[in-house]
Amino acid sequence: MGSVRSRIPATARALYTTLAESRDPRVLSMVLLRQEVESEIASITERLFLSVERDLQQAREDGELNPVPGAENEQARFDYDTRLVLPAMLTLARIHVVAGDVPVSRAVGDVNRDLVAQGRETTRNIVRALLDGDMRDAINDEEYEDFQTNLQPRPQVAELAQESLQDDVESWFDHEDTPETVRTYYEHAVELSERHQEEDQTFRELLDNYREASADERTDAAEDIREQYKFADAESGEALFGDEFEIPYFATQYARVGILYEDMLNMYEADLGLDLGDGFKRAIVLMVIGAQIGLDDTDDYPEDKGTQLTPVTAELNIADSRAEGVETLRRIVEAYLDRAAAAVDDHLTRIAIEYIREQSLDRIDGLRA
């Protein structure tokens, strides 16, 4: 039987923690705002995939794709499993707050409806760009299980779907109203992401060397992982971050996922002419890295443990015991999320951080078995 804590939904625990720490009556208003922006993001994503489905249906009619058995009479269906949209949702919520468009208070205050409309449009374009980039990475890694469709062959479906999104991203960049710096930030993120992917082989070799080392060589192999991966030197990020580089794995995880979201936020600011605030941007990046380790890498540990170097596979390999490795992971994830929460005075972002914390701790506890 699980603990009482594990039987309480993570969402409820996150909300309780936020309410317990703040007596600000605006917290409940932010909960209502979260429901609204979640619906907006769901609608945006649904419309994006409907556009992809239309292109896939055309490809099927042109003979480029075939239906899976049993789907001969169905229209093209497509979905993609991703956790990318939470930062965009929080940013859209922040735009609502800046515009004065918040439940309850909007009835008695001035609302900048132009900013709200522009924020939704920018969010639609940024979610498309995020999906395009994430799908491109999945295709490069031949990870097709997240592409849900009734068409085949799946690799070709994935490539056509990604190309459909990419074409619309390029159209956004080419539009006369889109500042050139939006493209610049996007291309910067893509460049660094691709560079990090190229370094993956080096990181895999660090893990291979450790696993293949003799008892006498293992101490040196573990030290290589610590120096080159756990406490790697920073290549970028100093403008927004300082002491964070002392957190284990920050440099490598910033290059892996953090820079993508920092540039996503820069794209928002450039497109809207809006200052989101360094604290908010730092919180989003730190939250994303904490989620990457505590959720994605922890979930993927069974598949990654012998082949992929991540903070989870690193700690569970180099620790003196599994229990010690799990406890170290817990402390690392909490450090990222503590820093994220301290960086921002945004109730909605703090609720999201606590939600990620609760989910992460549940998953990390599951590694003890």
Tab-separated table of C-alpha atoms in Angstrom:
chain	number	residue	atom	x	y	z
A	1	MET	CA	0.000	0.000	0.000
A	2	GLY	CA	1.329	3.466	-0.936
A	3	SER	CA	1.822	6.271	1.528
A	4	VAL	CA	-0.909	8.803	2.248
A	5	ARG	CA	1.167	11.377	0.357
A	6	SER	CA	1.361	9.204	-2.771
A	7	ARG	CA	-2.428	8.769	-2.802
A	8	ILE	CA	-3.073	12.532	-2.904
A	9	PRO	CA	-2.926	13.868	-6.507
A	10	ALA	CA	0.158	15.949	-7.287
A	11	THR	CA	-2.020	18.865	-8.422
A	12	ALA	CA	-3.786	18.997	-5.055
A	13	ARG	CA	-0.507	18.802	-3.146
A	14	ALA	CA	1.001	21.606	-5.256
A	15	LEU	CA	-2.005	23.877	-4.724
A	16	TYR	CA	-2.079	23.154	-0.996
A	17	THR	CA	1.617	24.004	-0.669
A	18	THR	CA	1.160	27.312	-2.504
A	19	LEU	CA	-1.919	28.263	-0.482
A	20	ALA	CA	-0.180	27.343	2.767
A	21	GLU	CA	2.804	29.567	1.934
A	22	SER	CA	0.829	32.579	0.720
A	23	ARG	CA	-2.113	34.446	2.183
A	24	ASP	CA	-2.434	36.548	-0.967
A	25	PRO	CA	-6.089	36.363	-2.109
A	26	ARG	CA	-4.908	36.561	-5.734
A	27	VAL	CA	-3.788	32.916	-5.581
A	28	LEU	CA	-7.304	31.643	-6.262
A	29	SER	CA	-7.661	34.091	-9.142
A	30	MET	CA	-4.460	32.630	-10.599
A	31	VAL	CA	-5.910	29.124	-10.324
A	32	LEU	CA	-8.868	30.276	-12.407
A	33	LEU	CA	-6.478	31.901	-14.887
A	34	ARG	CA	-4.568	28.635	-15.181
A	35	GLN	CA	-7.760	26.862	-16.239
A	36	GLU	CA	-8.362	29.505	-18.888
A	37	VAL	CA	-4.875	29.421	-20.395
A	38	GLU	CA	-4.822	25.614	-20.312
A	39	SER	CA	-7.921	25.701	-22.493
A	40	GLU	CA	-6.286	28.259	-24.780
A	41	ILE	CA	-3.154	26.130	-25.186
A	42	ALA	CA	-5.253	23.002	-25.811
A	43	SER	CA	-7.180	24.868	-28.516
A	44	ILE	CA	-3.960	26.175	-30.097
A	45	THR	CA	-2.405	22.697	-30.158
A	46	GLU	CA	-5.566	21.120	-31.545
A	47	ARG	CA	-5.696	23.626	-34.419
A	48	LEU	CA	-2.015	23.064	-35.212
A	49	PHE	CA	-2.517	19.319	-35.452
A	50	LEU	CA	-5.656	19.751	-37.569
A	51	SER	CA	-3.483	21.623	-40.069
A	52	VAL	CA	-0.928	18.799	-39.983
A	53	GLU	CA	-3.699	16.240	-40.482
A	54	ARG	CA	-4.894	18.074	-43.582
A	55	ASP	CA	-1.409	17.874	-45.071
A	56	LEU	CA	-1.121	14.193	-44.165
A	57	GLN	CA	-4.510	13.473	-45.703
A	58	GLN	CA	-3.329	15.111	-48.920
A	59	ALA	CA	-0.158	13.003	-48.840
A	60	ARG	CA	-2.303	9.889	-48.421
A	61	GLU	CA	-4.494	10.865	-51.374
A	62	ASP	CA	-1.322	11.424	-53.410
A	63	GLY	CA	-0.198	7.875	-52.594
A	64	GLU	CA	2.711	8.869	-50.358
A	65	LEU	CA	1.187	7.281	-47.223
A	66	ASN	CA	-1.068	4.336	-46.474
A	67	PRO	CA	-3.631	3.734	-43.722
A	68	VAL	CA	-2.836	1.227	-40.999
A	69	PRO	CA	-4.990	-1.926	-41.103
A	70	GLY	CA	-8.529	-1.111	-40.002
A	71	ALA	CA	-8.235	2.618	-40.785
A	72	GLU	CA	-8.951	2.419	-44.500
A	73	ASN	CA	-12.142	4.480	-44.178
A	74	GLU	CA	-10.808	7.044	-41.701
A	75	GLN	CA	-9.453	10.521	-42.321
A	76	ALA	CA	-5.805	11.092	-41.408
A	77	ARG	CA	-5.285	11.313	-37.647
A	78	PHE	CA	-2.170	12.647	-35.956
A	79	ASP	CA	-1.059	13.561	-32.468
A	80	TYR	CA	2.309	13.968	-30.790
A	81	ASP	CA	3.026	13.279	-27.140
A	82	THR	CA	4.954	16.210	-25.682
A	83	ARG	CA	5.406	18.080	-22.400
A	84	LEU	CA	6.705	21.189	-24.124
A	85	VAL	CA	3.715	23.451	-23.723
A	86	LEU	CA	3.789	24.194	-19.961
A	87	PRO	CA	6.370	27.038	-20.254
A	88	ALA	CA	4.369	28.570	-23.120
A	89	MET	CA	1.208	28.279	-21.037
A	90	LEU	CA	2.843	30.069	-18.104
A	91	THR	CA	4.166	32.782	-20.400
A	92	LEU	CA	0.722	33.301	-21.920
A	93	ALA	CA	-0.668	33.570	-18.391
A	94	ARG	CA	1.944	36.210	-17.553
A	95	ILE	CA	0.869	38.168	-20.641
A	96	HIS	CA	-2.739	38.019	-19.397
A	97	VAL	CA	-1.587	39.406	-16.046
A	98	VAL	CA	0.413	42.234	-17.643
A	99	ALA	CA	-2.627	43.051	-19.804
A	100	GLY	CA	-4.921	43.145	-16.747
A	101	ASP	CA	-6.930	40.241	-18.130
A	102	VAL	CA	-7.308	38.175	-14.955
A	103	PRO	CA	-10.477	36.473	-13.628
A	104	VAL	CA	-12.458	38.592	-11.157
A	105	SER	CA	-10.328	41.752	-11.484
A	106	ARG	CA	-10.926	42.074	-15.254
A	107	ALA	CA	-14.510	43.047	-14.493
A	108	VAL	CA	-13.444	46.214	-12.671
A	109	GLY	CA	-10.183	47.164	-14.373
A	110	ASP	CA	-8.844	48.158	-17.766
A	111	VAL	CA	-7.812	45.273	-20.004
A	112	ASN	CA	-5.269	45.624	-22.820
A	113	ARG	CA	-7.160	43.395	-25.237
A	114	ASP	CA	-4.707	44.061	-28.064
A	115	LEU	CA	-1.860	42.635	-25.981
A	116	VAL	CA	-3.962	39.587	-25.089
A	117	ALA	CA	-4.757	38.946	-28.755
A	118	GLN	CA	-1.133	39.455	-29.789
A	119	GLY	CA	0.009	37.190	-26.952
A	120	ARG	CA	-2.252	34.389	-28.145
A	121	GLU	CA	-0.969	34.725	-31.712
A	122	THR	CA	2.656	34.735	-30.589
A	123	THR	CA	1.958	31.708	-28.387
A	124	ARG	CA	0.448	29.850	-31.335
A	125	ASN	CA	3.564	30.503	-33.401
A	126	ILE	CA	5.936	29.621	-30.570
A	127	VAL	CA	4.123	26.379	-29.711
A	128	ARG	CA	4.397	25.463	-33.390
A	129	ALA	CA	8.131	26.230	-33.358
A	130	LEU	CA	8.637	24.199	-30.155
A	131	LEU	CA	6.774	21.228	-31.605
A	132	ASP	CA	8.737	21.498	-34.839
A	133	GLY	CA	12.036	21.423	-32.967
A	134	ASP	CA	11.025	18.623	-30.612
A	135	MET	CA	9.703	16.466	-33.448
A	136	ARG	CA	12.893	17.079	-35.404
A	137	ASP	CA	14.943	15.833	-32.446
A	138	ALA	CA	12.740	12.732	-32.123
A	139	ILE	CA	13.174	11.963	-35.819
A	140	ASN	CA	16.955	12.396	-35.589
A	141	ASP	CA	16.966	9.916	-32.681
A	142	GLU	CA	14.525	7.580	-34.493
A	143	GLU	CA	12.109	7.848	-31.572
A	144	TYR	CA	8.812	7.361	-33.368
A	145	GLU	CA	6.744	5.983	-30.496
A	146	ASP	CA	5.506	9.484	-29.567
A	147	PHE	CA	3.988	9.998	-33.030
A	148	GLN	CA	0.387	8.798	-32.818
A	149	THR	CA	-1.247	8.258	-36.198
A	150	ASN	CA	-3.423	5.951	-38.278
A	151	LEU	CA	-1.056	6.193	-41.255
A	152	GLN	CA	2.105	4.356	-42.240
A	153	PRO	CA	5.056	4.098	-42.617
A	154	ARG	CA	5.468	5.939	-39.339
A	155	PRO	CA	8.932	7.454	-40.085
A	156	GLN	CA	7.598	9.069	-43.239
A	157	VAL	CA	4.464	10.272	-41.429
A	158	ALA	CA	6.684	11.871	-38.782
A	159	GLU	CA	8.856	13.604	-41.383
A	160	LEU	CA	5.862	14.974	-43.310
A	161	ALA	CA	4.219	16.198	-40.095
A	162	GLN	CA	7.416	17.962	-39.021
A	163	GLU	CA	7.808	19.547	-42.450
A	164	SER	CA	4.228	20.821	-42.266
A	165	LEU	CA	4.971	22.606	-38.996
A	166	GLN	CA	8.329	23.888	-40.236
A	167	ASP	CA	6.763	25.466	-43.321
A	168	ASP	CA	4.386	27.481	-41.119
A	169	VAL	CA	7.230	28.471	-38.775
A	170	GLU	CA	9.135	29.844	-41.761
A	171	SER	CA	6.035	31.713	-42.883
A	172	TRP	CA	5.902	33.405	-39.475
A	173	PHE	CA	9.545	34.420	-39.678
A	174	ASP	CA	9.079	35.759	-43.210
A	175	HIS	CA	6.016	37.851	-42.323
A	176	GLU	CA	6.691	41.572	-42.573
A	177	ASP	CA	5.385	42.197	-39.035
A	178	THR	CA	7.726	39.652	-37.424
A	179	PRO	CA	10.931	41.238	-36.043
A	180	GLU	CA	14.108	39.718	-37.470
A	181	THR	CA	15.364	39.049	-33.930
A	182	VAL	CA	12.644	36.418	-33.528
A	183	ARG	CA	14.311	34.300	-36.213
A	184	THR	CA	17.727	35.055	-34.709
A	185	TYR	CA	16.739	33.666	-31.310
A	186	TYR	CA	15.133	30.608	-32.905
A	187	GLU	CA	18.184	29.822	-35.018
A	188	HIS	CA	20.434	30.317	-31.987
A	189	ALA	CA	18.425	27.736	-30.038
A	190	VAL	CA	18.476	25.277	-32.944
A	191	GLU	CA	22.229	25.701	-33.390
A	192	LEU	CA	23.009	25.027	-29.730
A	193	SER	CA	20.554	22.132	-29.560
A	194	GLU	CA	22.156	20.465	-32.579
A	195	ARG	CA	25.615	21.045	-31.123
A	196	HIS	CA	24.530	19.368	-27.893
A	197	GLN	CA	23.156	16.413	-29.864
A	198	GLU	CA	26.533	16.044	-31.529
A	199	GLU	CA	28.099	15.893	-28.061
A	200	ASP	CA	25.763	13.085	-26.994
A	201	GLN	CA	28.183	10.508	-28.387
A	202	THR	CA	30.939	11.891	-26.172
A	203	PHE	CA	28.660	11.600	-23.152
A	204	ARG	CA	27.695	8.039	-24.123
A	205	GLU	CA	31.380	7.181	-24.256
A	206	LEU	CA	31.811	8.479	-20.698
A	207	LEU	CA	29.096	6.068	-19.560
A	208	ASP	CA	30.492	3.207	-21.642
A	209	ASN	CA	33.960	3.757	-20.216
A	210	TYR	CA	32.585	3.653	-16.685
A	211	ARG	CA	30.552	0.505	-17.233
A	212	GLU	CA	33.403	-1.294	-18.983
A	213	ALA	CA	36.101	-0.189	-16.518
A	214	SER	CA	37.802	-2.644	-14.229
A	215	ALA	CA	37.506	-2.188	-10.488
A	216	ASP	CA	40.827	-0.312	-10.443
A	217	GLU	CA	39.807	1.966	-13.338
A	218	ARG	CA	36.275	2.741	-12.169
A	219	THR	CA	37.249	5.572	-9.798
A	220	ASP	CA	38.936	7.468	-12.650
A	221	ALA	CA	35.991	6.789	-14.979
A	222	ALA	CA	33.558	8.141	-12.387
A	223	GLU	CA	35.705	11.245	-11.963
A	224	ASP	CA	35.568	11.810	-15.734
A	225	ILE	CA	31.757	11.824	-15.545
A	226	ARG	CA	31.858	14.319	-12.677
A	227	GLU	CA	34.309	16.664	-14.399
A	228	GLN	CA	32.962	16.542	-17.954
A	229	TYR	CA	29.241	16.098	-17.291
A	230	LYS	CA	28.165	16.725	-13.707
A	231	PHE	CA	30.326	19.818	-13.156
A	232	ALA	CA	31.117	20.775	-16.750
A	233	ASP	CA	32.353	24.268	-17.553
A	234	ALA	CA	29.759	26.745	-18.784
A	235	GLU	CA	29.772	27.736	-22.443
A	236	SER	CA	26.885	30.228	-22.225
A	237	GLY	CA	24.151	31.436	-19.919
A	238	GLU	CA	26.196	33.771	-17.745
A	239	ALA	CA	24.033	36.764	-18.674
A	240	LEU	CA	20.987	35.358	-16.891
A	241	PHE	CA	22.492	32.890	-14.437
A	242	GLY	CA	25.222	33.073	-11.813
A	243	ASP	CA	25.310	30.801	-8.780
A	244	GLU	CA	23.145	28.282	-10.649
A	245	PHE	CA	26.286	26.937	-12.306
A	246	GLU	CA	27.169	25.475	-8.915
A	247	ILE	CA	24.156	23.132	-9.118
A	248	PRO	CA	25.207	19.705	-10.417
A	249	TYR	CA	24.600	19.211	-14.156
A	250	PHE	CA	23.569	22.822	-14.770
A	251	ALA	CA	25.952	23.515	-17.668
A	252	THR	CA	25.103	20.344	-19.586
A	253	GLN	CA	21.371	20.559	-18.940
A	254	TYR	CA	21.283	24.251	-19.786
A	255	ALA	CA	22.816	23.368	-23.161
A	256	ARG	CA	20.466	20.416	-23.522
A	257	VAL	CA	17.092	22.054	-22.755
A	258	GLY	CA	17.518	25.309	-20.832
A	259	ILE	CA	18.737	27.410	-23.750
A	260	LEU	CA	15.740	26.333	-25.833
A	261	TYR	CA	13.361	27.894	-23.349
A	262	GLU	CA	15.477	30.956	-22.699
A	263	ASP	CA	15.385	31.654	-26.429
A	264	MET	CA	11.662	30.846	-26.495
A	265	LEU	CA	11.151	33.606	-23.929
A	266	ASN	CA	13.419	35.919	-25.902
A	267	MET	CA	11.241	35.260	-28.960
A	268	TYR	CA	8.167	36.263	-26.968
A	269	GLU	CA	9.804	39.501	-25.855
A	270	ALA	CA	11.015	40.340	-29.362
A	271	ASP	CA	7.672	39.627	-31.016
A	272	LEU	CA	5.570	41.498	-28.451
A	273	GLY	CA	7.994	44.253	-27.433
A	274	LEU	CA	7.424	43.106	-23.853
A	275	ASP	CA	9.810	42.642	-20.917
A	276	LEU	CA	8.900	39.383	-19.161
A	277	GLY	CA	11.460	39.990	-16.404
A	278	ASP	CA	14.737	38.185	-15.719
A	279	GLY	CA	13.268	36.513	-12.636
A	280	PHE	CA	10.462	34.922	-14.638
A	281	LYS	CA	12.867	33.794	-17.354
A	282	ARG	CA	15.271	32.293	-14.817
A	283	ALA	CA	12.389	30.503	-13.097
A	284	ILE	CA	11.163	28.952	-16.346
A	285	VAL	CA	14.608	27.689	-17.353
A	286	LEU	CA	15.358	26.258	-13.889
A	287	MET	CA	11.888	24.682	-13.733
A	288	VAL	CA	12.390	23.065	-17.149
A	289	ILE	CA	15.753	21.581	-16.143
A	290	GLY	CA	14.276	20.275	-12.888
A	291	ALA	CA	11.414	18.693	-14.846
A	292	GLN	CA	13.807	17.205	-17.405
A	293	ILE	CA	15.709	15.394	-14.652
A	294	GLY	CA	12.874	14.633	-12.243
A	295	LEU	CA	10.275	13.615	-14.824
A	296	ASP	CA	11.652	12.800	-18.286
A	297	ASP	CA	15.034	11.317	-17.341
A	298	THR	CA	13.544	9.441	-14.399
A	299	ASP	CA	10.769	7.995	-16.581
A	300	ASP	CA	13.309	7.022	-19.256
A	301	TYR	CA	15.792	5.435	-16.855
A	302	PRO	CA	14.918	1.793	-17.710
A	303	GLU	CA	15.714	2.456	-21.404
A	304	ASP	CA	18.618	4.867	-20.795
A	305	LYS	CA	20.529	3.175	-17.987
A	306	GLY	CA	22.960	1.273	-20.205
A	307	THR	CA	23.180	3.566	-23.212
A	308	GLN	CA	22.454	7.225	-22.429
A	309	LEU	CA	24.245	9.527	-20.011
A	310	THR	CA	21.723	11.670	-18.133
A	311	PRO	CA	21.852	13.024	-14.587
A	312	VAL	CA	19.754	10.016	-13.536
A	313	THR	CA	21.931	7.359	-15.175
A	314	ALA	CA	25.044	9.180	-13.951
A	315	GLU	CA	23.989	9.265	-10.292
A	316	LEU	CA	22.662	5.721	-10.212
A	317	ASN	CA	25.932	4.473	-11.713
A	318	ILE	CA	28.544	6.431	-9.770
A	319	ALA	CA	26.880	6.449	-6.336
A	320	ASP	CA	28.146	4.013	-3.713
A	321	SER	CA	24.637	2.566	-3.421
A	322	ARG	CA	21.319	2.895	-5.214
A	323	ALA	CA	19.745	4.485	-2.143
A	324	GLU	CA	22.505	7.115	-2.060
A	325	GLY	CA	22.101	7.784	-5.793
A	326	VAL	CA	18.331	8.234	-5.452
A	327	GLU	CA	18.754	10.605	-2.509
A	328	THR	CA	21.324	12.662	-4.445
A	329	LEU	CA	18.901	12.954	-7.375
A	330	ARG	CA	16.185	14.099	-5.026
A	331	ARG	CA	18.414	16.854	-3.620
A	332	ILE	CA	19.492	17.974	-7.106
A	333	VAL	CA	15.933	18.255	-8.427
A	334	GLU	CA	14.837	20.095	-5.302
A	335	ALA	CA	17.762	22.526	-5.735
A	336	TYR	CA	16.611	23.436	-9.240
A	337	LEU	CA	12.992	23.865	-8.176
A	338	ASP	CA	13.891	25.819	-5.025
A	339	ARG	CA	15.922	28.247	-7.134
A	340	ALA	CA	13.070	28.501	-9.650
A	341	ALA	CA	10.512	29.305	-6.940
A	342	ALA	CA	12.802	31.882	-5.348
A	343	ALA	CA	13.350	33.651	-8.683
A	344	VAL	CA	9.733	34.654	-9.277
A	345	ASP	CA	6.816	36.275	-7.435
A	346	ASP	CA	4.324	34.779	-9.883
A	347	HIS	CA	1.772	32.593	-8.065
A	348	LEU	CA	0.846	30.603	-11.157
A	349	THR	CA	4.461	29.781	-11.972
A	350	ARG	CA	5.055	28.758	-8.360
A	351	ILE	CA	2.050	26.421	-8.475
A	352	ALA	CA	3.504	24.839	-11.635
A	353	ILE	CA	6.899	24.470	-9.941
A	354	GLU	CA	5.311	22.747	-6.947
A	355	TYR	CA	3.329	20.475	-9.272
A	356	ILE	CA	6.567	19.430	-10.982
A	357	ARG	CA	8.185	18.943	-7.562
A	358	GLU	CA	5.415	16.643	-6.353
A	359	GLN	CA	5.429	14.584	-9.547
A	360	SER	CA	9.226	14.396	-9.576
A	361	LEU	CA	9.502	13.251	-5.973
A	362	ASP	CA	6.946	10.530	-6.644
A	363	ARG	CA	8.931	9.272	-9.614
A	364	ILE	CA	12.323	9.519	-7.898
A	365	ASP	CA	10.970	7.579	-4.924
A	366	GLY	CA	9.978	4.886	-7.428
A	367	LEU	CA	13.650	4.418	-8.353
A	368	ARG	CA	14.383	3.025	-4.910
A	369	ALA	CA	12.964	-0.365	-5.852
